Amino acid sequence: ERDHAEMARRQTRLAAGNVVRLLPYLADPGPAYFAADLAVTRAGASTLAELAATATPAVLVPFPFAAEDHQAANAGAFAAGGAAVVLPDAQLNAESLAVLLIRCLEPEVHVRMRAAAALVSPAGAATKIVERITALLGPRVADSGSPNELVRD
């Protein structure tokens, strides 16, 4: 959010025909992921889970100062499945990003990446998470119903 006003000001300089919708921070990014052809993001675990859940292909730019460089490992795993390409932060500039965006949006590449992104999220992941939480909480939730009744996908 802190950079939204400046980015909106700069957006007025886009070439004619470019379709960009610049939004501030989104509390619920799901609809934006579903609408996007491609996301350019960092590679935190929550972001990758959102990308997988919405089958959104991505250009991942791991945050280089993340603890134990875990974002690079996250990005590598996502890219290994074909759902993303990784652009190291040190190599990020307008030209390198443009090259990757053009390549990733080529129809045959984009279709492959979207299909791969759909496969990254394991089937029944939400149910498994609820089952694990329920097991950790023990008898306190035993009377609340089955874990499947608690899942709201």
Short mmCIF file of C-alpha atoms in Angstrom, two decimals:
data_model
loop_
_atom_site.label_atom_id
_atom_site.label_comp_id
_atom_site.label_asym_id
_atom_site.label_seq_id
_atom_site.Cartn_x
_atom_site.Cartn_y
_atom_site.Cartn_z
CA GLU A 1 0.00 0.00 0.00
CA ARG A 2 2.80 2.40 0.80
CA ASP A 3 3.85 2.63 -2.88
CA HIS A 4 0.38 2.57 -4.45
CA ALA A 5 0.05 6.34 -5.05
CA GLU A 6 3.48 6.60 -6.68
CA MET A 7 2.89 3.53 -8.84
CA ALA A 8 -0.52 4.90 -9.91
CA ARG A 9 1.18 8.14 -10.94
CA ARG A 10 3.75 6.22 -12.99
CA GLN A 11 1.09 4.02 -14.56
CA THR A 12 -0.14 6.97 -16.61
CA ARG A 13 3.01 6.58 -18.70
CA LEU A 14 2.06 3.14 -20.02
CA ALA A 15 2.06 2.61 -23.75
CA ALA A 16 -1.31 2.71 -25.50
CA GLY A 17 -3.01 -0.68 -25.47
CA ASN A 18 -1.42 -1.94 -22.26
CA VAL A 19 -4.06 -3.27 -19.90
CA VAL A 20 -2.98 -2.97 -16.30
CA ARG A 21 -5.07 -2.67 -13.18
CA LEU A 22 -2.99 -1.44 -10.29
CA LEU A 23 -4.47 -2.26 -6.90
CA PRO A 24 -3.30 -1.57 -3.35
CA TYR A 25 -2.83 -4.41 -0.87
CA LEU A 26 -5.66 -6.94 -1.06
CA ALA A 27 -6.85 -8.65 2.12
CA ASP A 28 -8.39 -11.39 -0.06
CA PRO A 29 -6.26 -11.80 -3.19
CA GLY A 30 -8.18 -14.86 -4.45
CA PRO A 31 -10.33 -13.04 -7.01
CA ALA A 32 -7.28 -11.18 -8.33
CA TYR A 33 -5.35 -14.43 -8.73
CA PHE A 34 -8.28 -16.01 -10.58
CA ALA A 35 -8.49 -12.99 -12.91
CA ALA A 36 -4.74 -12.85 -13.58
CA ASP A 37 -3.08 -14.50 -16.55
CA LEU A 38 0.25 -14.42 -14.73
CA ALA A 39 1.45 -13.16 -11.35
CA VAL A 40 4.77 -11.53 -10.53
CA THR A 41 5.37 -12.21 -6.84
CA ARG A 42 7.81 -13.00 -4.08
CA ALA A 43 8.00 -16.65 -3.09
CA GLY A 44 6.70 -16.89 0.45
CA ALA A 45 4.82 -20.02 1.43
CA SER A 46 1.43 -18.27 1.68
CA THR A 47 1.81 -16.66 -1.72
CA LEU A 48 2.75 -19.98 -3.32
CA ALA A 49 -0.21 -21.66 -1.64
CA GLU A 50 -2.51 -18.99 -3.10
CA LEU A 51 -0.97 -19.42 -6.54
CA ALA A 52 -1.40 -23.18 -6.36
CA ALA A 53 -4.98 -22.96 -5.07
CA THR A 54 -5.93 -20.68 -7.96
CA ALA A 55 -3.77 -22.41 -10.61
CA THR A 56 -2.04 -19.11 -11.36
CA PRO A 57 1.29 -19.32 -13.19
CA ALA A 58 3.95 -16.91 -11.98
CA VAL A 59 7.26 -15.19 -12.31
CA LEU A 60 8.76 -15.62 -8.85
CA VAL A 61 11.26 -13.14 -7.45
CA PRO A 62 12.44 -14.64 -4.15
CA PHE A 63 13.16 -12.13 -1.38
CA PRO A 64 16.94 -12.46 -1.03
CA PHE A 65 17.01 -11.64 2.68
CA ALA A 66 14.45 -14.23 3.79
CA ALA A 67 15.61 -16.47 6.64
CA GLU A 68 17.87 -19.24 5.37
CA ASP A 69 17.02 -18.15 1.81
CA HIS A 70 13.81 -20.19 2.11
CA GLN A 71 12.05 -18.19 -0.62
CA ALA A 72 14.64 -19.34 -3.17
CA ALA A 73 13.97 -22.94 -2.15
CA ASN A 74 10.21 -22.36 -2.33
CA ALA A 75 10.50 -20.80 -5.77
CA GLY A 76 12.72 -23.62 -7.00
CA ALA A 77 10.19 -26.23 -5.97
CA PHE A 78 7.33 -24.36 -7.66
CA ALA A 79 9.40 -23.81 -10.81
CA ALA A 80 10.53 -27.45 -10.91
CA GLY A 81 6.90 -28.40 -11.44
CA GLY A 82 6.66 -26.00 -14.39
CA ALA A 83 4.22 -23.60 -12.69
CA ALA A 84 6.66 -20.69 -12.55
CA VAL A 85 9.93 -19.23 -13.67
CA VAL A 86 12.36 -17.76 -11.17
CA LEU A 87 13.95 -14.35 -11.57
CA PRO A 88 16.59 -13.65 -8.91
CA ASP A 89 16.13 -10.29 -7.22
CA ALA A 90 19.62 -9.18 -8.26
CA GLN A 91 18.68 -9.73 -11.92
CA LEU A 92 15.30 -7.99 -11.73
CA ASN A 93 15.03 -4.97 -14.00
CA ALA A 94 12.57 -3.76 -16.62
CA GLU A 95 14.27 -5.66 -19.44
CA SER A 96 14.66 -9.01 -17.66
CA LEU A 97 11.07 -8.88 -16.43
CA ALA A 98 9.73 -7.93 -19.87
CA VAL A 99 11.56 -10.86 -21.47
CA LEU A 100 10.07 -13.31 -18.99
CA LEU A 101 6.58 -11.84 -19.24
CA ILE A 102 6.60 -12.10 -23.02
CA ARG A 103 7.88 -15.68 -22.87
CA CYS A 104 5.42 -16.79 -20.16
CA LEU A 105 2.46 -15.28 -21.98
CA GLU A 106 3.17 -17.07 -25.25
CA PRO A 107 0.04 -19.22 -25.63
CA GLU A 108 1.71 -22.65 -25.57
CA VAL A 109 3.95 -21.71 -22.62
CA HIS A 110 1.10 -20.11 -20.71
CA VAL A 111 -1.18 -23.14 -21.13
CA ARG A 112 1.60 -25.45 -19.87
CA MET A 113 2.35 -23.23 -16.87
CA ARG A 114 -1.33 -22.93 -15.89
CA ALA A 115 -1.78 -26.71 -16.12
CA ALA A 116 1.33 -27.22 -13.99
CA ALA A 117 0.09 -24.66 -11.44
CA ALA A 118 -3.16 -26.60 -11.13
CA LEU A 119 -1.18 -29.72 -10.23
CA VAL A 120 0.98 -28.08 -7.55
CA SER A 121 -1.81 -28.05 -4.97
CA PRO A 122 -2.32 -31.55 -3.61
CA ALA A 123 -5.87 -32.90 -3.73
CA GLY A 124 -7.66 -32.61 -0.41
CA ALA A 125 -5.06 -30.27 1.08
CA ALA A 126 -7.62 -28.23 3.04
CA THR A 127 -9.15 -31.37 4.54
CA LYS A 128 -5.71 -32.67 5.53
CA ILE A 129 -4.87 -29.40 7.26
CA VAL A 130 -8.13 -29.43 9.22
CA GLU A 131 -7.58 -33.09 10.17
CA ARG A 132 -4.11 -32.29 11.50
CA ILE A 133 -5.35 -29.30 13.47
CA THR A 134 -8.21 -31.37 14.85
CA ALA A 135 -5.78 -34.09 15.92
CA LEU A 136 -3.57 -31.53 17.67
CA LEU A 137 -6.53 -29.96 19.47
CA GLY A 138 -7.81 -33.36 20.54
CA PRO A 139 -11.07 -33.79 22.42
CA ARG A 140 -11.86 -30.06 22.49
CA VAL A 141 -13.17 -30.24 18.91
CA ALA A 142 -14.33 -33.85 18.87
CA ASP A 143 -17.94 -32.80 19.38
CA SER A 144 -17.77 -30.06 16.73
CA GLY A 145 -18.34 -32.43 13.82
CA SER A 146 -16.09 -34.13 11.36
CA PRO A 147 -13.11 -32.25 9.91
CA ASN A 148 -14.80 -32.30 6.50
CA GLU A 149 -17.69 -30.30 7.92
CA LEU A 150 -15.24 -27.64 9.10
CA VAL A 151 -13.62 -27.15 5.68
CA ARG A 152 -14.88 -24.20 3.68
CA ASP A 153 -13.09 -24.33 0.32
#
